[in-house]
Short mmCIF file of C-alpha atoms and ligand atoms in Angstrom, two decimals:
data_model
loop_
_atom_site.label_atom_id
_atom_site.label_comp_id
_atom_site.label_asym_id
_atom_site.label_seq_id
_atom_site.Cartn_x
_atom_site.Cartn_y
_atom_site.Cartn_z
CA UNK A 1 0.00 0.00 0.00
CA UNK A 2 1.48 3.76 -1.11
CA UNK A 3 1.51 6.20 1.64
CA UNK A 4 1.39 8.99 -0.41
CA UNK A 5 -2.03 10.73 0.47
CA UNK A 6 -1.63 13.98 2.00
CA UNK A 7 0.95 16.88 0.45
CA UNK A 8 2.74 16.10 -2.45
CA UNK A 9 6.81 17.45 -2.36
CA UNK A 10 7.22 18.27 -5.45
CA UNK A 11 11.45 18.10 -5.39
CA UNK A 12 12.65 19.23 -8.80
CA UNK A 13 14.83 21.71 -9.52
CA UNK A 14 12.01 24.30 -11.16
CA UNK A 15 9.48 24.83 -11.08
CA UNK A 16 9.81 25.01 -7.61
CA UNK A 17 7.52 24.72 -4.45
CA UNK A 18 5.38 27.61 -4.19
CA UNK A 19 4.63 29.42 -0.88
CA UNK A 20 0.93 29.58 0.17
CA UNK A 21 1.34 33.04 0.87
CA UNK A 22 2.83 33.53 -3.16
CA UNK A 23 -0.70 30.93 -4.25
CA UNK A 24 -2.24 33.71 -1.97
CA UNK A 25 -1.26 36.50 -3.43
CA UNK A 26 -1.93 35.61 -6.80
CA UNK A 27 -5.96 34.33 -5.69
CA UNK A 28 -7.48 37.28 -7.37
CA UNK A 29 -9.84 38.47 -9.68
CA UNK A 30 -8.25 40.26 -12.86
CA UNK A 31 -7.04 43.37 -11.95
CA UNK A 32 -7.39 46.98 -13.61
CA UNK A 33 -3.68 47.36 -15.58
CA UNK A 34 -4.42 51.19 -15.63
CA UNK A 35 -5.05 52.47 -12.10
CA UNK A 36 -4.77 51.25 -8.69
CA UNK A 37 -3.30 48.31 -6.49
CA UNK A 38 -1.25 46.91 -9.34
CA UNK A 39 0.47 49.61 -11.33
CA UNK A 40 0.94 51.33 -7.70
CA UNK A 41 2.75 47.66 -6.53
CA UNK A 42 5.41 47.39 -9.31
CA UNK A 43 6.75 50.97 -8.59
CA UNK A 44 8.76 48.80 -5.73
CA UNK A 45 9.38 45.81 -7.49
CA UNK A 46 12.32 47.40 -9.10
CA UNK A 47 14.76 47.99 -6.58
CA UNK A 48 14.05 44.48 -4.76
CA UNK A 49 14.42 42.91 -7.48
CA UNK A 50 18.14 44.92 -7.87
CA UNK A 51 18.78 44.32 -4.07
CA UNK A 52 18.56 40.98 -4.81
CA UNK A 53 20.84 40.87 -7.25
CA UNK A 54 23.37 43.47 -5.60
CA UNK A 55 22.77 45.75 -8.65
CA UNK A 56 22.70 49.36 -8.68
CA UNK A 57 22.29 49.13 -12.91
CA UNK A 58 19.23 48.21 -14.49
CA UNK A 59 16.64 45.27 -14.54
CA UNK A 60 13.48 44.01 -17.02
CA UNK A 61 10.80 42.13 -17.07
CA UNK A 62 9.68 40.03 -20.17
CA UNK A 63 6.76 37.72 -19.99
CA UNK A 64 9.03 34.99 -21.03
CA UNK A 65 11.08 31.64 -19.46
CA UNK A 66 14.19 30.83 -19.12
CA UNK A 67 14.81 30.33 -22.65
CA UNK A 68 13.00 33.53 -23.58
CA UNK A 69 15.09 35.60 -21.28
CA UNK A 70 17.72 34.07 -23.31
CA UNK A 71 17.23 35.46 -25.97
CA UNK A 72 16.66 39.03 -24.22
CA UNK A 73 19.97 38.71 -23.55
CA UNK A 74 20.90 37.66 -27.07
CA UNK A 75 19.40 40.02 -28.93
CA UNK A 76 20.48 42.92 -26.86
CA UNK A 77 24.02 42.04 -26.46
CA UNK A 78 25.10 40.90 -30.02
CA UNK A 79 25.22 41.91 -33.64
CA UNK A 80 24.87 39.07 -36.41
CA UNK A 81 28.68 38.22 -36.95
CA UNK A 82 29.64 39.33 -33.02
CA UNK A 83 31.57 36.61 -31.30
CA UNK A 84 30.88 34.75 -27.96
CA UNK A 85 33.09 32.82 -25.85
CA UNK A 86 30.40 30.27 -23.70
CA UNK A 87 31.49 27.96 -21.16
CA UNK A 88 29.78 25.19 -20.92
CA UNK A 89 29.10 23.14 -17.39
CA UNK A 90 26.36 21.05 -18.42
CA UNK A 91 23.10 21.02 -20.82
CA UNK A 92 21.92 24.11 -20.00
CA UNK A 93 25.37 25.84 -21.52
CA UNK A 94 24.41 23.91 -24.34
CA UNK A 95 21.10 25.55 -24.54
CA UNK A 96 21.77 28.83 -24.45
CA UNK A 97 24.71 28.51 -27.14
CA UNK A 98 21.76 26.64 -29.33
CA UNK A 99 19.59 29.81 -28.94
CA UNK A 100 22.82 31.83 -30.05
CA UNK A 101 24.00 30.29 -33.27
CA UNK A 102 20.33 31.06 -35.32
CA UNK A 103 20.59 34.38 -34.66
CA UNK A 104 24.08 34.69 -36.46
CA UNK A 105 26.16 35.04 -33.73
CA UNK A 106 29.57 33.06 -33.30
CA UNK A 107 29.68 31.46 -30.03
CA UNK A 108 32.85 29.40 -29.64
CA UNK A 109 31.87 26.77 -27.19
CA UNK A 110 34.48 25.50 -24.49
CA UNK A 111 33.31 22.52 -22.99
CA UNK A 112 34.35 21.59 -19.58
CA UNK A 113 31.75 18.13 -19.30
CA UNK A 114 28.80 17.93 -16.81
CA UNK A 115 30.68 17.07 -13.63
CA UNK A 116 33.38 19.54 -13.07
CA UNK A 117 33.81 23.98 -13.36
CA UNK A 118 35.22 26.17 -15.98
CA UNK A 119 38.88 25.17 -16.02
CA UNK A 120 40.22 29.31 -15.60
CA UNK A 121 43.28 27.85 -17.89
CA UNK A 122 41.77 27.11 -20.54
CA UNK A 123 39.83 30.42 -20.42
CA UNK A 124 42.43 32.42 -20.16
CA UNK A 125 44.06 30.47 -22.93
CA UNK A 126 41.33 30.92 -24.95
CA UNK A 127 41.12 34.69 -23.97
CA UNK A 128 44.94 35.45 -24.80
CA UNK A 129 44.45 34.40 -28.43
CA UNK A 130 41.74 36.96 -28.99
CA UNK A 131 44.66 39.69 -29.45
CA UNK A 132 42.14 41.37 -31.39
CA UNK A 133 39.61 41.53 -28.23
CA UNK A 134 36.94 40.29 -31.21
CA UNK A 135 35.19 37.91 -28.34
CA UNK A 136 32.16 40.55 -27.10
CA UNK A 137 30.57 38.76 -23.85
CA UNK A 138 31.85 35.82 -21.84
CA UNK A 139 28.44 33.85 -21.33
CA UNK A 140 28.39 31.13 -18.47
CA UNK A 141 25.88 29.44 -16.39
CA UNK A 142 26.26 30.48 -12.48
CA UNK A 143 24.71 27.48 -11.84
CA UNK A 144 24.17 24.52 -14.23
CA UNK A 145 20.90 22.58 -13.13
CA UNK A 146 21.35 19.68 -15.24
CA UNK A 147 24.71 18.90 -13.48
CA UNK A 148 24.80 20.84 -10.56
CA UNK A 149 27.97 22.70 -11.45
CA UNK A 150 28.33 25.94 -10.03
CA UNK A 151 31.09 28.04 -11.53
CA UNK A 152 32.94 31.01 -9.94
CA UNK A 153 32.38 34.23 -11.15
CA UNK A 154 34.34 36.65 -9.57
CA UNK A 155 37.19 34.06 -10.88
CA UNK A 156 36.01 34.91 -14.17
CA UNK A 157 35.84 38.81 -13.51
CA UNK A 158 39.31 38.60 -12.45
CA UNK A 159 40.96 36.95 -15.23
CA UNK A 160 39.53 39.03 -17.23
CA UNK A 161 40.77 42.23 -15.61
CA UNK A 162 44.51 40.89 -15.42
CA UNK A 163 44.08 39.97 -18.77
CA UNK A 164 42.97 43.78 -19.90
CA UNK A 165 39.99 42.35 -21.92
CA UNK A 166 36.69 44.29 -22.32
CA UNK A 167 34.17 41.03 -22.63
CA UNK A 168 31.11 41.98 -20.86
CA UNK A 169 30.38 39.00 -18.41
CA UNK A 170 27.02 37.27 -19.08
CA UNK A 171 25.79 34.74 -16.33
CA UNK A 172 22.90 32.71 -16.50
CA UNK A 173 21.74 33.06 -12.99
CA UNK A 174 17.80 31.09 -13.81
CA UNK A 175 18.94 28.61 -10.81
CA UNK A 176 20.72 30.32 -8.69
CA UNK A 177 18.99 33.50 -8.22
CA UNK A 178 17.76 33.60 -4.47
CA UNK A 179 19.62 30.60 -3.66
CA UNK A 180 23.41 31.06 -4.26
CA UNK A 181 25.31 33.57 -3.29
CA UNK A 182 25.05 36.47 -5.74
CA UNK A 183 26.50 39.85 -5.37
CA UNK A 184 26.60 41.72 -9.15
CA UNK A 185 28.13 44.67 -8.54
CA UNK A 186 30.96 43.80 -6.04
CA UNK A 187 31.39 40.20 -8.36
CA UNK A 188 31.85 42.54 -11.82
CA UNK A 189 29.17 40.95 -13.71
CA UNK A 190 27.69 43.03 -16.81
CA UNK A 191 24.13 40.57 -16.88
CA UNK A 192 22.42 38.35 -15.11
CA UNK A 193 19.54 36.11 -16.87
CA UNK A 194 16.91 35.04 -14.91
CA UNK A 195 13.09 33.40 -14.48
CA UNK A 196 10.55 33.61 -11.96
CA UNK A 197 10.10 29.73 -11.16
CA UNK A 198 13.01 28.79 -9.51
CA UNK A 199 14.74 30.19 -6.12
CA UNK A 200 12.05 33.58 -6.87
CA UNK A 201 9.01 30.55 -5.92
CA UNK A 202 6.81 32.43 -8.95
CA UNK A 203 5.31 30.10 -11.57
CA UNK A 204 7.10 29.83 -14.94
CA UNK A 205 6.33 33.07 -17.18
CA UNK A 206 8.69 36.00 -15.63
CA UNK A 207 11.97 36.47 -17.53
CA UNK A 208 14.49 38.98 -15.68
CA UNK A 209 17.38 40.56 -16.84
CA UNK A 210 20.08 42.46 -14.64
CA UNK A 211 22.39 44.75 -16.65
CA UNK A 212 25.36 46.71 -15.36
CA UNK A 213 25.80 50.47 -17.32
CA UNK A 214 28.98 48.87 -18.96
CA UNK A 215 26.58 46.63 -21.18
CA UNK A 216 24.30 49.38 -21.49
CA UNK A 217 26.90 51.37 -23.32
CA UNK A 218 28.92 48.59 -25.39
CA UNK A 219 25.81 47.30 -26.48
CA UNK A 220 24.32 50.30 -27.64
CA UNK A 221 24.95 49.17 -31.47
CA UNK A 222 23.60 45.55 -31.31
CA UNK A 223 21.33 44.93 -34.04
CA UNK A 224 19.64 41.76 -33.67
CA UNK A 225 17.18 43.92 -31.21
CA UNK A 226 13.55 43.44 -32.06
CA UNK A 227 10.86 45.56 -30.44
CA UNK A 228 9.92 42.98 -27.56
CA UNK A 229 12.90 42.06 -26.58
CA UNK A 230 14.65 45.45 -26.62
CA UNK A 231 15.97 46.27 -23.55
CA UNK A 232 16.39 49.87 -23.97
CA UNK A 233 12.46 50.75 -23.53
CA UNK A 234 12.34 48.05 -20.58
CA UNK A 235 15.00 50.13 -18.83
CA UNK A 236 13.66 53.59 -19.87
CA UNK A 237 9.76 52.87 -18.56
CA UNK A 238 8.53 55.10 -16.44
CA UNK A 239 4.46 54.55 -16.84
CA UNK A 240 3.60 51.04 -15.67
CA UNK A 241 2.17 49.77 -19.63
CA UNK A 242 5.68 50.84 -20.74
CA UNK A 243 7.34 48.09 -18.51
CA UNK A 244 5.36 45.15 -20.94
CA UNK A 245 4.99 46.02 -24.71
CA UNK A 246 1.36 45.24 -24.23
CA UNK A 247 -0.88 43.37 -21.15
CA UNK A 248 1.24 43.00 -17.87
CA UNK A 249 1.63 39.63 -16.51
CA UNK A 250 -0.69 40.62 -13.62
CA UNK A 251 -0.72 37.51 -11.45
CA UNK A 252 2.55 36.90 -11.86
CA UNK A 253 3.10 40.47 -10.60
CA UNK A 254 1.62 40.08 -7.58
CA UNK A 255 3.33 36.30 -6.80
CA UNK A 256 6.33 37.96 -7.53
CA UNK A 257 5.66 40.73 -4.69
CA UNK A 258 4.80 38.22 -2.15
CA UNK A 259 7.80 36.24 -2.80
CA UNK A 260 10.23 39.18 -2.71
CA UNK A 261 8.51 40.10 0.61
CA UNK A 262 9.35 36.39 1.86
CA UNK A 263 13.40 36.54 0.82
CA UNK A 264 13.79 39.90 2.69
CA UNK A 265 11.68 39.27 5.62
CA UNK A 266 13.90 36.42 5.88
CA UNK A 267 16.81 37.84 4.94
CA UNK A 268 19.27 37.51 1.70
CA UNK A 269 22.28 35.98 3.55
CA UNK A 270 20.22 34.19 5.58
CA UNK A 271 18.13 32.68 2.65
CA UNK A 272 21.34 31.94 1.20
CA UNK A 273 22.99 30.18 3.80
CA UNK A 274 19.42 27.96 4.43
CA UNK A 275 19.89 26.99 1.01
CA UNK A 276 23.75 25.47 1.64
CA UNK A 277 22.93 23.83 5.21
CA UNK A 278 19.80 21.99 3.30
CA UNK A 279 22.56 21.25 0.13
CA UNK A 280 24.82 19.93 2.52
CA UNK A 281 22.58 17.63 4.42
CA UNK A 282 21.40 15.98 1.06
CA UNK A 283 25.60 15.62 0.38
CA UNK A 284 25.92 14.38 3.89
CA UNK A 285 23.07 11.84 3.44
CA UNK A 286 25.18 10.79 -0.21
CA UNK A 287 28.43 10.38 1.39
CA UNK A 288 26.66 8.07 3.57
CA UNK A 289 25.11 5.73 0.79
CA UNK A 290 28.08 6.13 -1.11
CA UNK A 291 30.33 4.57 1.37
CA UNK A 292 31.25 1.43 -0.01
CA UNK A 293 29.24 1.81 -3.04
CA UNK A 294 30.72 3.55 -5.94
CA UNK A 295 28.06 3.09 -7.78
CA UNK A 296 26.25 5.72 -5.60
CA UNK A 297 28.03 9.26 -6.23
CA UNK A 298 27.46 13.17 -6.07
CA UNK A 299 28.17 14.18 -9.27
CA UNK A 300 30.52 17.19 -8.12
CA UNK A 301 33.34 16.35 -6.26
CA UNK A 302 34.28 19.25 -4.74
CA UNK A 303 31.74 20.88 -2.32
CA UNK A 304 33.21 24.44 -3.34
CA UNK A 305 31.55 23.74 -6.90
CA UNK A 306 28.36 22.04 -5.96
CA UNK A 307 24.85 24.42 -6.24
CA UNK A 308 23.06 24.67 -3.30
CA UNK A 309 19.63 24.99 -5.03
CA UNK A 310 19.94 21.80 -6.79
CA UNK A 311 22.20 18.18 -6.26
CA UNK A 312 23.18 16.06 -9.11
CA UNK A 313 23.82 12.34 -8.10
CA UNK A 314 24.23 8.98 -9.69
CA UNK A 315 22.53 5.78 -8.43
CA UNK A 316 23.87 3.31 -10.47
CA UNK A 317 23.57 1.02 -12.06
CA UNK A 318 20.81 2.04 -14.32
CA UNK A 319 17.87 2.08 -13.88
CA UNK A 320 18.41 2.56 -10.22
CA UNK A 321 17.96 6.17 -10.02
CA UNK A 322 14.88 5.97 -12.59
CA UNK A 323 13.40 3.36 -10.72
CA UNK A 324 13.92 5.46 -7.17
CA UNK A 325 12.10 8.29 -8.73
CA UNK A 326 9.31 6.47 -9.80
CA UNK A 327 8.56 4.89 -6.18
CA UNK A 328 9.26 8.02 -4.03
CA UNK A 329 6.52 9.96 -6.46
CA UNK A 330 3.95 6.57 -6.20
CA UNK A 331 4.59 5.57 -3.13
CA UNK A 332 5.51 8.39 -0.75
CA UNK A 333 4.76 11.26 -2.52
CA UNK A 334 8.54 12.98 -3.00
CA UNK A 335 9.17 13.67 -6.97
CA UNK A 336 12.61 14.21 -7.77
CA UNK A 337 14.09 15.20 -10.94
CA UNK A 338 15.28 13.75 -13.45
CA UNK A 339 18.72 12.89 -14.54
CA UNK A 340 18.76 15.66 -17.02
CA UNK A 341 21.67 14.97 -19.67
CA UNK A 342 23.64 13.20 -17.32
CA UNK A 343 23.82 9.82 -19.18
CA UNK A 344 26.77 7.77 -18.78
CA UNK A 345 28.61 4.29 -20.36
CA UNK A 346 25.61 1.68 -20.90
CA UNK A 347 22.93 4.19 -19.50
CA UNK A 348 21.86 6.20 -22.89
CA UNK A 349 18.69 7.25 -21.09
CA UNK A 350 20.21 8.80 -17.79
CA UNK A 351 18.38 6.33 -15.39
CA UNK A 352 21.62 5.94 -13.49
CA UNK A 353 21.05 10.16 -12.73
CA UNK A 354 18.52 12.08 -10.56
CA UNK A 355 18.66 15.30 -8.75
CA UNK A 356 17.45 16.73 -5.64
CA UNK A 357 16.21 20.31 -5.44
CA UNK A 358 16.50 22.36 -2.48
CA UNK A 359 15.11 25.48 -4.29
CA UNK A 360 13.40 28.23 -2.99
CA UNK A 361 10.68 27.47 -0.51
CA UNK A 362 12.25 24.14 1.35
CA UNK A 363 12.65 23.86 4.85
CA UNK A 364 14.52 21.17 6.96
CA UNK A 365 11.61 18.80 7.14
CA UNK A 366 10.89 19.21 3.25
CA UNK A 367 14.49 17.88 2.69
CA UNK A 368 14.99 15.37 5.44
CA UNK A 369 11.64 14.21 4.56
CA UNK A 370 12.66 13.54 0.97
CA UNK A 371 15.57 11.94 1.90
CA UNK A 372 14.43 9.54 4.08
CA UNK A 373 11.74 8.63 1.47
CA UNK A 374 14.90 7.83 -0.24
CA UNK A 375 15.96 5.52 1.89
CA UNK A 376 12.72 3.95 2.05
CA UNK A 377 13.05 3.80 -1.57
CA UNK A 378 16.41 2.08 -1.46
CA UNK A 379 15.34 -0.50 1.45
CA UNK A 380 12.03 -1.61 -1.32
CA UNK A 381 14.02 -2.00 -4.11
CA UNK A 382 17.14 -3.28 -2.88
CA UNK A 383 19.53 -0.72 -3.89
CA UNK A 384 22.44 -1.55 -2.51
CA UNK A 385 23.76 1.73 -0.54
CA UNK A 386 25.63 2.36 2.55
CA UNK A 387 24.17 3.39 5.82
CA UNK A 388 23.89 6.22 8.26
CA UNK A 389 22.26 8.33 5.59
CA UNK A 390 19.77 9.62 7.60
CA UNK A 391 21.95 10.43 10.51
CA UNK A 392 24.31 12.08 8.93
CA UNK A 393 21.90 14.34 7.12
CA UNK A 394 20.08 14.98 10.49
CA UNK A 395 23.44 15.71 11.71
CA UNK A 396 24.28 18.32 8.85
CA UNK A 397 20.98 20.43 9.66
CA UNK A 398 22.07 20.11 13.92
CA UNK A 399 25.29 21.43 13.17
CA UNK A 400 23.42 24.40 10.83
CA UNK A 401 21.06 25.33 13.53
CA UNK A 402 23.70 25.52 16.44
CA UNK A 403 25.90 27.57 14.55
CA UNK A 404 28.09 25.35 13.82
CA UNK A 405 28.75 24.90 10.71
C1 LIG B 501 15.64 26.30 -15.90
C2 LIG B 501 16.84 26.89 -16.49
C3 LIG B 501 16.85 27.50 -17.76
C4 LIG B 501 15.66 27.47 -18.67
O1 LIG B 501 14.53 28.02 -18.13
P1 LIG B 501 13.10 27.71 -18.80
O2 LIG B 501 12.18 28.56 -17.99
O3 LIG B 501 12.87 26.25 -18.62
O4 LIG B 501 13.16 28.11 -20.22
C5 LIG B 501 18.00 28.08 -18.20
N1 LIG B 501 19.11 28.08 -17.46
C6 LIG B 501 19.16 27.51 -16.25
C7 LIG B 501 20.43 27.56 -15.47
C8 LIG B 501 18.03 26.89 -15.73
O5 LIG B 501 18.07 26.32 -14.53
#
């Protein structure tokens, strides 16, 4: 018998868990988009949305995804025939040089695989033969979802500073906005993608866009703009119908309020440093089922490069992690993600991947809970894994809470 009646976890790594109080927020008949609450609310959405980033440039709004803000940021920072170095840490580097190369632009792709950062050698390699300083923007993933590779960007601001070169620094921040660590100003970064259903706890439809003055200026030229995705009369609004290019998202609006209320009654740094206690009991509780079992692996090794909104893992061999998925979601009510990308030697499908998120609106029951269904999981099938998951986990969040660690 399942024993998955009562609230479903939905554990993916976006969308993410939304807050009653966002659900809330957004329970509301259609608003008027010319006068009253809503046009009056967005005047402060602005600069929270900046503080959150650390930005004192500019941000936008498109009704859009991920992959929509995307190409926002394509189309704004390049000129058919403009080249792009992209560093790629996983699928979703892939993706965004895919939504590059149709709009003319010449993205040379270094690929670092799905388990490990930007190597800073071969950037800078790859940097000193541009004597020319032809390379425009630097584009790379802050965090990389599929993988769970997060990259160092004030690395990447610093190498290119030493190295004199005047690539604006793109950084897909869509997972690790409100989760990991982001600071845009003091880190040098000239843009910031974003989307509303992933650490911001929104459902999928907001695109966001952070850019520093710098890209302002050097971009001024780019000609693949088209009207919508034109940053320059995003930026310039000053009357709240300017701010869309036609009907606001209105719902979204007002989720998005509630949840930027949430992150600063909580705090930033504090948000921030929930998310890496919760990363680092789900690492603790791997460790522990690892031990002894190869087969059972983070896929980062090194806890300075691992996301804290989302964990990559193998549970070999396949179909283990497929078939782990499938009972937590039938049988206890957890759903994990998928092992997006990540397949390996005799697992073409990537059912020897999953991933844990600890996105946005998760608590220490949320994840403890989920990975002790795991374990339950494990016992059913007869995984093979090591033990003391559990404890060790527990013990990660004890240490967290008494200020230790
Ligand atoms: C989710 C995600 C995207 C794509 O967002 P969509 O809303 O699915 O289009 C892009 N980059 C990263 C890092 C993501 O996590």
């Amino acid at each position: 018998m399942p024993l998955a009646h009562g609230r479903p976890y939905l554990a993916i790594p976006g969308p993410s868990v939304m807050p009653d109080r966002v659900l809330a927020a957004m329970h509301r008949a259609a608003p008027n988009i010319y006068d009253g609450p809503l046009p009056e609310m967005v005047a402060g959405l602005w600069p929270d949305l900046k503080r959150l980033a650390g930005c004192s440039g500019h941000v936008g709004i498109w009704l859009a995804n991920g992959h929509g803000a995307w190409e926002a940021a394509n189309s704004n920072l390049f000129s058919r025939g403009d080249r792009a170095l992209l560093l790629s840490t996983g699928k979703f580097g892939l993706g965004w040089s895919e939504s590059l190369k149709p709009l003319g632009v010449q993205v040379e792709m270094l690929d670092f695989g799905k388990s490990v950062p930007v190597d800073l050698n071969r950037v800078e390699a790859a940097l000193r033969a541009d004597r020319a300083h032809g390379i425009k923007a630097l584009l790379v993933s802050h965090v990389d979802t599929s993988s769970g590779v997060k990259n160092d960007i004030p690395a990447l601001r610093a190498l290119l500073d030493t190295l004199g070169h005047p690539a604006l620094l793109a950084v897909d921040g869509v997972a690790s906005m409100g989760c990991d660590e982001m600071r845009m100003d003091d880190w040098g970064v000239d843009l910031i993608v974003g989307a509303s259903q992933k650490g911001l706890m929104v459902p999928p439809g907001l695109g966001f866009l952070w850019v520093s003055d710098r890209a302002v200026t050097q971009c001024r030229g780019s000609d693949l703009r088209t009207p919508y995705w034109d940053w320059d009369s995003r930026f310039s609004a000053t009357e709240f119908w300017q701010h869309w290019f036609g009907t606001a998202p209105t719902h979204h609006l007002f989720g998005l309020r509630e949840s930027l209320d949430m992150i600063f009654e909580e705090g930033l740094e504090a948000v921030w440093a929930r998310h890496g206690a919760l990363a680092r009991a789900v690492w603790a509780a791997f460790d522990a089922w690892g031990a002894g079992h190869p087969e059972i692996a983070l896929n980062v090794a090194d806890p300075a490069h691992r996301s804290h909104a989302v964990t990559a893992a193998r549970i070999g061999p396949a179909p283990n992690a497929t078939r782990l998925r499938h009972w937590t979601e039938a049988k206890a009510g957890v759903t994990l993600g998928i092992g997006l990308g990540m397949t390996g030697p005799g697992d073409p499908a990537g059912d020897a991947f999953l991933r844990v998120a600890h996105m946005g609106h998760v608590n220490a029951h949320m994840t403890l809970g989920a990975l002790a269904v795991m374990e339950a999981g494990m016992q059913a099938l007869e995984i093979p894994h090591g033990a003391g998951a559990l404890e060790a986990a527990a013990g990660a969040v004890a240490r967290f809470v008494a200020g230790a660690a």
